[in-house]
Coordinates of C-alpha atoms and ligand atoms in Angstrom, one line a residue:
M21 CA -15.8 -11.3 -11.4
T22 CA -17.1 -11.7 -15.0
T23 CA -16.9 -15.0 -17.0
S24 CA -18.0 -13.3 -20.2
P25 CA -15.1 -12.0 -22.2
V26 CA -14.3 -8.2 -21.6
R27 CA -13.5 -7.1 -25.1
V28 CA -10.6 -4.7 -25.4
D29 CA -9.3 -3.8 -28.9
A30 CA -9.3 -7.5 -30.1
G31 CA -7.8 -8.1 -33.5
R32 CA -6.3 -10.9 -35.7
A33 CA -4.7 -13.9 -34.0
G34 CA -1.5 -14.0 -36.1
S35 CA -1.1 -17.5 -37.8
Y36 CA -3.8 -18.9 -35.7
D37 CA -7.4 -19.2 -36.8
A38 CA -9.6 -21.6 -34.6
A39 CA -12.1 -22.3 -37.4
S40 CA -9.5 -23.4 -39.9
T41 CA -6.8 -25.0 -37.9
T42 CA -8.0 -28.6 -38.2
W43 CA -10.7 -30.9 -39.7
G44 CA -14.2 -30.1 -38.4
G45 CA -13.8 -26.4 -38.1
L46 CA -14.2 -24.8 -34.6
D47 CA -15.8 -27.9 -33.0
G48 CA -12.9 -29.9 -34.3
E49 CA -10.4 -27.3 -32.9
L50 CA -12.2 -27.4 -29.6
A51 CA -11.8 -31.1 -29.4
R52 CA -8.0 -30.7 -30.5
L53 CA -7.1 -28.2 -27.9
E54 CA -8.9 -30.4 -25.2
A55 CA -7.0 -33.5 -26.4
Q56 CA -3.8 -31.5 -26.6
A57 CA -4.0 -30.4 -22.8
A58 CA -5.1 -33.8 -21.8
L59 CA -2.0 -35.4 -23.5
S60 CA 0.7 -33.3 -21.7
F61 CA -0.4 -30.6 -19.5
D62 CA 0.0 -32.8 -16.2
E63 CA 3.6 -33.2 -16.9
E64 CA 4.0 -29.5 -17.9
L65 CA 2.3 -28.4 -14.5
R66 CA 4.7 -30.4 -12.6
L67 CA 7.5 -28.4 -14.0
L68 CA 5.6 -25.1 -14.1
R69 CA 5.2 -25.7 -10.3
D70 CA 9.0 -26.5 -9.8
L71 CA 9.8 -23.3 -11.9
G72 CA 7.7 -21.2 -9.5
L73 CA 4.8 -20.2 -11.9
T74 CA 2.1 -21.0 -9.4
R75 CA 3.9 -19.5 -6.4
A76 CA 1.9 -16.3 -6.4
G77 CA -1.1 -15.1 -8.2
P78 CA -3.0 -13.6 -10.0
L79 CA -1.7 -15.9 -12.9
L80 CA -2.5 -14.4 -16.3
E81 CA -3.0 -17.1 -18.9
L82 CA -2.3 -15.2 -22.2
G83 CA -3.7 -16.8 -25.4
A84 CA -5.8 -19.1 -23.3
G85 CA -8.0 -20.0 -26.3
S86 CA -10.8 -22.3 -25.2
G87 CA -9.7 -22.6 -21.7
A88 CA -8.4 -26.3 -22.1
V89 CA -5.6 -25.4 -19.7
T90 CA -7.5 -22.8 -17.7
H91 CA -9.9 -25.6 -16.4
R92 CA -6.9 -27.7 -15.3
L93 CA -5.1 -24.9 -13.6
R94 CA -8.2 -24.0 -11.7
A95 CA -8.8 -27.6 -10.7
A96 CA -5.1 -28.3 -9.7
E97 CA -4.6 -24.8 -8.0
P98 CA -7.9 -24.0 -6.5
G99 CA -6.2 -21.1 -4.4
L100 CA -4.4 -19.6 -7.3
P101 CA -6.5 -16.7 -9.0
V102 CA -6.2 -17.2 -12.7
V103 CA -7.2 -14.6 -15.4
A104 CA -7.7 -15.9 -18.9
A105 CA -6.9 -13.6 -21.9
D106 CA -7.1 -14.2 -25.6
I107 CA -7.4 -12.1 -28.8
D108 CA -10.1 -14.4 -30.1
A109 CA -13.3 -13.3 -27.9
G110 CA -15.4 -16.0 -29.7
L111 CA -12.9 -18.9 -28.6
L112 CA -12.4 -17.5 -25.3
A113 CA -16.0 -17.6 -24.6
H114 CA -15.7 -21.4 -24.5
A115 CA -13.4 -20.9 -21.3
A116 CA -16.4 -19.5 -19.2
G117 CA -17.0 -22.7 -17.3
A118 CA -13.5 -22.6 -15.9
G119 CA -14.6 -19.7 -13.4
A120 CA -11.8 -17.3 -14.3
P121 CA -12.1 -13.9 -15.4
L122 CA -11.9 -13.5 -19.2
L123 CA -10.2 -10.7 -21.0
A124 CA -10.5 -10.4 -24.8
G125 CA -7.6 -8.5 -26.2
D126 CA -4.1 -8.5 -27.9
A127 CA -1.4 -9.9 -25.6
A128 CA 0.8 -7.1 -27.0
R129 CA -1.5 -4.5 -25.6
L130 CA -3.1 -5.4 -22.3
P131 CA -5.5 -3.2 -20.4
L132 CA -3.8 -4.1 -17.1
R133 CA -1.9 -2.0 -14.6
T134 CA 2.0 -2.3 -14.4
G135 CA 3.1 -5.0 -12.0
C136 CA -0.3 -6.2 -11.3
V137 CA 0.2 -10.1 -11.7
G138 CA 2.4 -12.8 -10.0
G139 CA 2.8 -15.0 -13.2
V140 CA 2.2 -15.2 -16.9
L141 CA 1.8 -18.3 -19.0
L142 CA 2.0 -18.4 -22.8
R143 CA 1.2 -21.9 -24.0
Y144 CA 1.4 -22.5 -27.8
V145 CA 1.0 -18.8 -28.5
L146 CA 4.2 -17.3 -29.3
Q147 CA 4.5 -19.7 -32.4
H148 CA 1.5 -18.0 -33.8
V149 CA 2.2 -14.2 -33.3
A150 CA 4.0 -12.2 -36.0
D151 CA 6.2 -10.6 -33.5
P152 CA 7.0 -12.1 -29.9
V153 CA 8.9 -9.1 -28.9
P154 CA 6.0 -6.8 -27.9
V155 CA 4.1 -9.7 -26.4
L156 CA 7.1 -10.5 -24.1
A157 CA 7.6 -6.7 -23.3
E158 CA 4.1 -6.6 -22.2
A159 CA 4.2 -9.7 -20.1
L160 CA 7.3 -8.1 -18.3
R161 CA 5.3 -4.9 -17.8
V162 CA 2.3 -6.6 -16.0
L163 CA 4.4 -8.8 -13.9
R164 CA 5.4 -7.5 -10.5
P165 CA 9.1 -7.6 -9.6
G166 CA 10.2 -11.3 -9.1
G167 CA 6.9 -12.5 -11.1
V168 CA 7.5 -15.4 -13.3
L169 CA 6.8 -15.8 -17.1
A170 CA 6.5 -19.3 -18.4
V171 CA 6.3 -20.2 -22.1
V172 CA 5.5 -23.5 -23.3
E173 CA 6.4 -24.3 -27.0
V174 CA 7.8 -26.7 -29.6
D175 CA 10.4 -26.5 -32.5
S176 CA 9.4 -28.2 -35.5
M177 CA 12.9 -29.6 -36.1
L178 CA 12.9 -31.1 -32.6
W179 CA 9.4 -32.3 -32.6
G180 CA 10.4 -35.8 -31.1
L181 CA 11.1 -39.2 -32.2
A182 CA 9.2 -42.1 -33.6
D183 CA 9.9 -45.6 -34.2
P184 CA 9.1 -46.6 -37.1
M185 CA 10.0 -43.2 -38.4
Y186 CA 8.4 -42.5 -42.0
A187 CA 10.9 -40.4 -43.6
E188 CA 8.6 -39.7 -46.6
V189 CA 6.3 -37.8 -44.3
S190 CA 9.0 -35.0 -43.5
S191 CA 8.0 -33.1 -46.6
V192 CA 4.5 -32.8 -45.2
H193 CA 5.8 -31.5 -42.0
R194 CA 8.0 -29.0 -43.8
A195 CA 5.0 -27.9 -45.7
M196 CA 3.1 -27.4 -42.5
A197 CA 5.8 -25.2 -40.9
A198 CA 6.1 -23.3 -44.2
A199 CA 2.3 -22.5 -44.3
Q200 CA 2.6 -21.3 -40.8
R201 CA 5.5 -19.1 -41.5
D202 CA 3.7 -17.5 -44.4
A203 CA 0.7 -16.8 -42.3
G204 CA 3.1 -14.9 -39.8
G205 CA 3.9 -17.6 -37.4
D206 CA 7.1 -19.6 -36.5
R207 CA 7.1 -23.4 -35.7
Q208 CA 10.9 -22.9 -35.0
I209 CA 10.3 -20.7 -32.1
G210 CA 11.6 -23.3 -29.6
R211 CA 15.4 -22.5 -30.3
K212 CA 14.9 -18.7 -30.0
L213 CA 12.9 -18.5 -26.6
T214 CA 15.8 -18.1 -24.1
R215 CA 17.4 -15.4 -26.1
L216 CA 14.0 -13.7 -26.8
L217 CA 13.3 -13.7 -22.9
R218 CA 16.8 -12.4 -22.0
R219 CA 16.6 -9.7 -24.6
A220 CA 13.2 -8.7 -23.3
G221 CA 14.7 -8.0 -19.9
F222 CA 13.9 -11.3 -17.9
A223 CA 16.3 -12.5 -15.4
D224 CA 17.0 -16.4 -14.3
V225 CA 16.1 -17.4 -17.7
A226 CA 15.9 -21.2 -17.9
L227 CA 14.8 -24.0 -20.4
R228 CA 13.4 -27.3 -19.4
P229 CA 12.6 -29.8 -22.1
F230 CA 9.6 -32.2 -21.4
A231 CA 8.9 -35.5 -23.1
T232 CA 5.5 -37.3 -23.7
T233 CA 5.7 -40.9 -24.7
N234 CA 3.1 -43.8 -25.5
D235 CA 4.8 -45.8 -22.8
D236 CA 2.1 -44.6 -20.5
R237 CA -0.8 -43.5 -22.7
P238 CA -2.4 -44.9 -26.0
T239 CA -0.9 -44.0 -29.2
D240 CA -3.9 -42.3 -30.5
A241 CA -3.7 -39.7 -27.9
F242 CA -1.1 -38.3 -30.0
A243 CA -3.5 -37.4 -32.7
P244 CA -3.7 -33.7 -31.9
H245 CA 0.0 -33.4 -32.9
L246 CA 0.6 -36.2 -35.3
G247 CA -2.9 -37.2 -36.9
P248 CA -3.7 -36.0 -40.3
E249 CA -6.8 -33.8 -39.2
R250 CA -4.6 -30.8 -38.8
L251 CA -3.5 -31.2 -42.4
V252 CA -6.9 -31.1 -44.0
P253 CA -7.0 -27.1 -43.9
L254 CA -3.7 -27.1 -45.7
V255 CA -5.2 -28.9 -48.6
A256 CA -8.0 -26.4 -48.9
S257 CA -5.6 -23.5 -48.9
G258 CA -3.3 -25.1 -51.4
A259 CA -0.4 -25.4 -49.1
L260 CA -0.5 -29.3 -49.3
S261 CA -1.6 -31.5 -52.0
M262 CA -4.2 -34.4 -51.7
A263 CA -1.5 -36.9 -52.5
Q264 CA 0.5 -35.6 -49.4
L265 CA -2.5 -35.7 -47.2
A266 CA -3.2 -39.2 -48.2
L267 CA 0.3 -40.2 -47.5
A268 CA 0.3 -38.8 -44.2
A269 CA -3.0 -40.3 -43.3
D270 CA -1.9 -43.7 -44.4
R271 CA 1.4 -43.7 -42.4
W272 CA -0.6 -42.4 -39.2
R273 CA -2.9 -45.4 -39.6
R274 CA 0.0 -47.7 -40.0
F275 CA 1.6 -46.3 -37.0
L276 CA -1.6 -46.7 -34.9
A277 CA -2.0 -50.4 -36.1
D278 CA 1.6 -51.2 -35.2
P279 CA 1.5 -52.6 -31.5
D280 CA 5.3 -52.0 -31.2
A281 CA 5.2 -48.4 -32.5
W282 CA 6.8 -45.9 -30.1
V283 CA 6.6 -42.1 -30.1
M284 CA 8.0 -39.5 -28.0
L285 CA 6.9 -35.7 -28.3
L286 CA 9.4 -33.1 -27.2
G287 CA 8.2 -29.7 -25.8
F288 CA 10.1 -26.8 -24.1
I289 CA 9.2 -24.6 -21.1
V290 CA 11.3 -21.6 -20.8
T291 CA 11.0 -19.4 -17.9
G292 CA 12.1 -15.9 -16.6
T293 CA 11.6 -13.7 -13.7
A294 CA 10.7 -9.9 -13.7
P295 CA 13.8 -8.2 -12.3
G296 CA 13.8 -6.4 -8.9
G297 CA 12.2 -9.2 -6.8
P298 CA 13.7 -11.2 -3.8
D299 CA 16.2 -13.9 -5.1
V300 CA 14.1 -17.1 -4.9
S301 CA 16.2 -19.0 -7.5
H302 CA 17.6 -21.2 -4.7
E303 CA 14.1 -22.3 -4.1
R304 CA 13.6 -24.0 -7.4
K305 CA 14.2 -27.6 -7.6
Q306 CA 16.9 -28.8 -9.9
Ligands
SAM23 C1 -2.8 -22.9 -30.2 S1 -4.0 -22.0 -29.5 C2 -3.4 -22.3 -27.8 C3 -4.4 -22.2 -26.8 C4 -4.2 -22.4 -25.3 N1 -3.0 -21.7 -24.8 C5 -4.0 -23.9 -25.0 O1 -2.9 -24.3 -24.8 O2 -5.0 -24.7 -25.2 C6 -3.2 -20.3 -29.5 C7 -3.9 -19.2 -28.9 O3 -3.2 -17.9 -29.0 C8 -4.0 -16.9 -29.0 N2 -3.5 -15.8 -29.7 C9 -2.6 -15.6 -30.8 N3 -2.2 -14.4 -31.0 C10 -2.6 -13.6 -29.8 C11 -2.4 -12.3 -29.4 N4 -1.7 -11.5 -30.0 N5 -2.9 -12.0 -28.2 C12 -3.6 -13.0 -27.4 N6 -3.9 -14.2 -27.8 C13 -3.4 -14.5 -29.0 C14 -5.1 -17.6 -30.3 O4 -6.3 -16.9 -30.3 C15 -5.3 -19.0 -29.6 O5 -6.3 -19.1 -28.7

């Protein structure tokens, strides 16, 4: 087993660039990915287990990034072999400590045998690729019959709820979604997932929403999604004005200072199975 990335024809990572995603460059992004996983992955994992993703390995984590989730998967499922893959070999090198084999390459062209894995996880990856179709086709190809694909995603129009809600910040969120679209990504991927998986040939396609609130965690734990740090590179690229950044930073500060402020983030998990396996849909908890 190697924990240095095996590089295979790695290329551009769509609308995602680890060094310019948030304030603080690559170090800032490593911290953001870690905080993002700490915020909601426990709840995601509960659903992923119910949906059968961890039933049979190896589990291929496509777009594993710095390994924030790889570490957690390895700790929670010590008996499950996990392979972490990403198009960005430099970012993936940070996953080495997770003890999973690392594979640097494009999710749309994997150097893996047909039918060699039991599960595939795509977490916050499809929103960044210019075309999710070849990625889903490749996931289906490498899954053995009955294997499970799970996609964890968001949709920018259904990001969640906050109280108080600052209507004046919505133009900032629209600008962020537009910048991602201009770079080849899609922050409205959530609404398309079930259809994309069905068209790709997956069976038993199911969607489960998951919610994360500050009822049981501090409000500042939501900074990876809602804080102004992610907006700083958008000012540098001209997608956002300084005035918009200042407005978003001010409202986030106000929100943090309000002891009664409430927030709920909404995410989606969409699963599908590779056709041809035994029927295990009855084993899934409803
Ligand atoms: C927002 S990060 C999410 C990282 C990780 N899944 C997590 O939840 O912490 C998106 C990741 O997708 C990777 N990615 C984007 N396009 C890819 C592609 N075509 N093939 C493989 N990885 C890709 C990026 O390099 C980046 O690491």
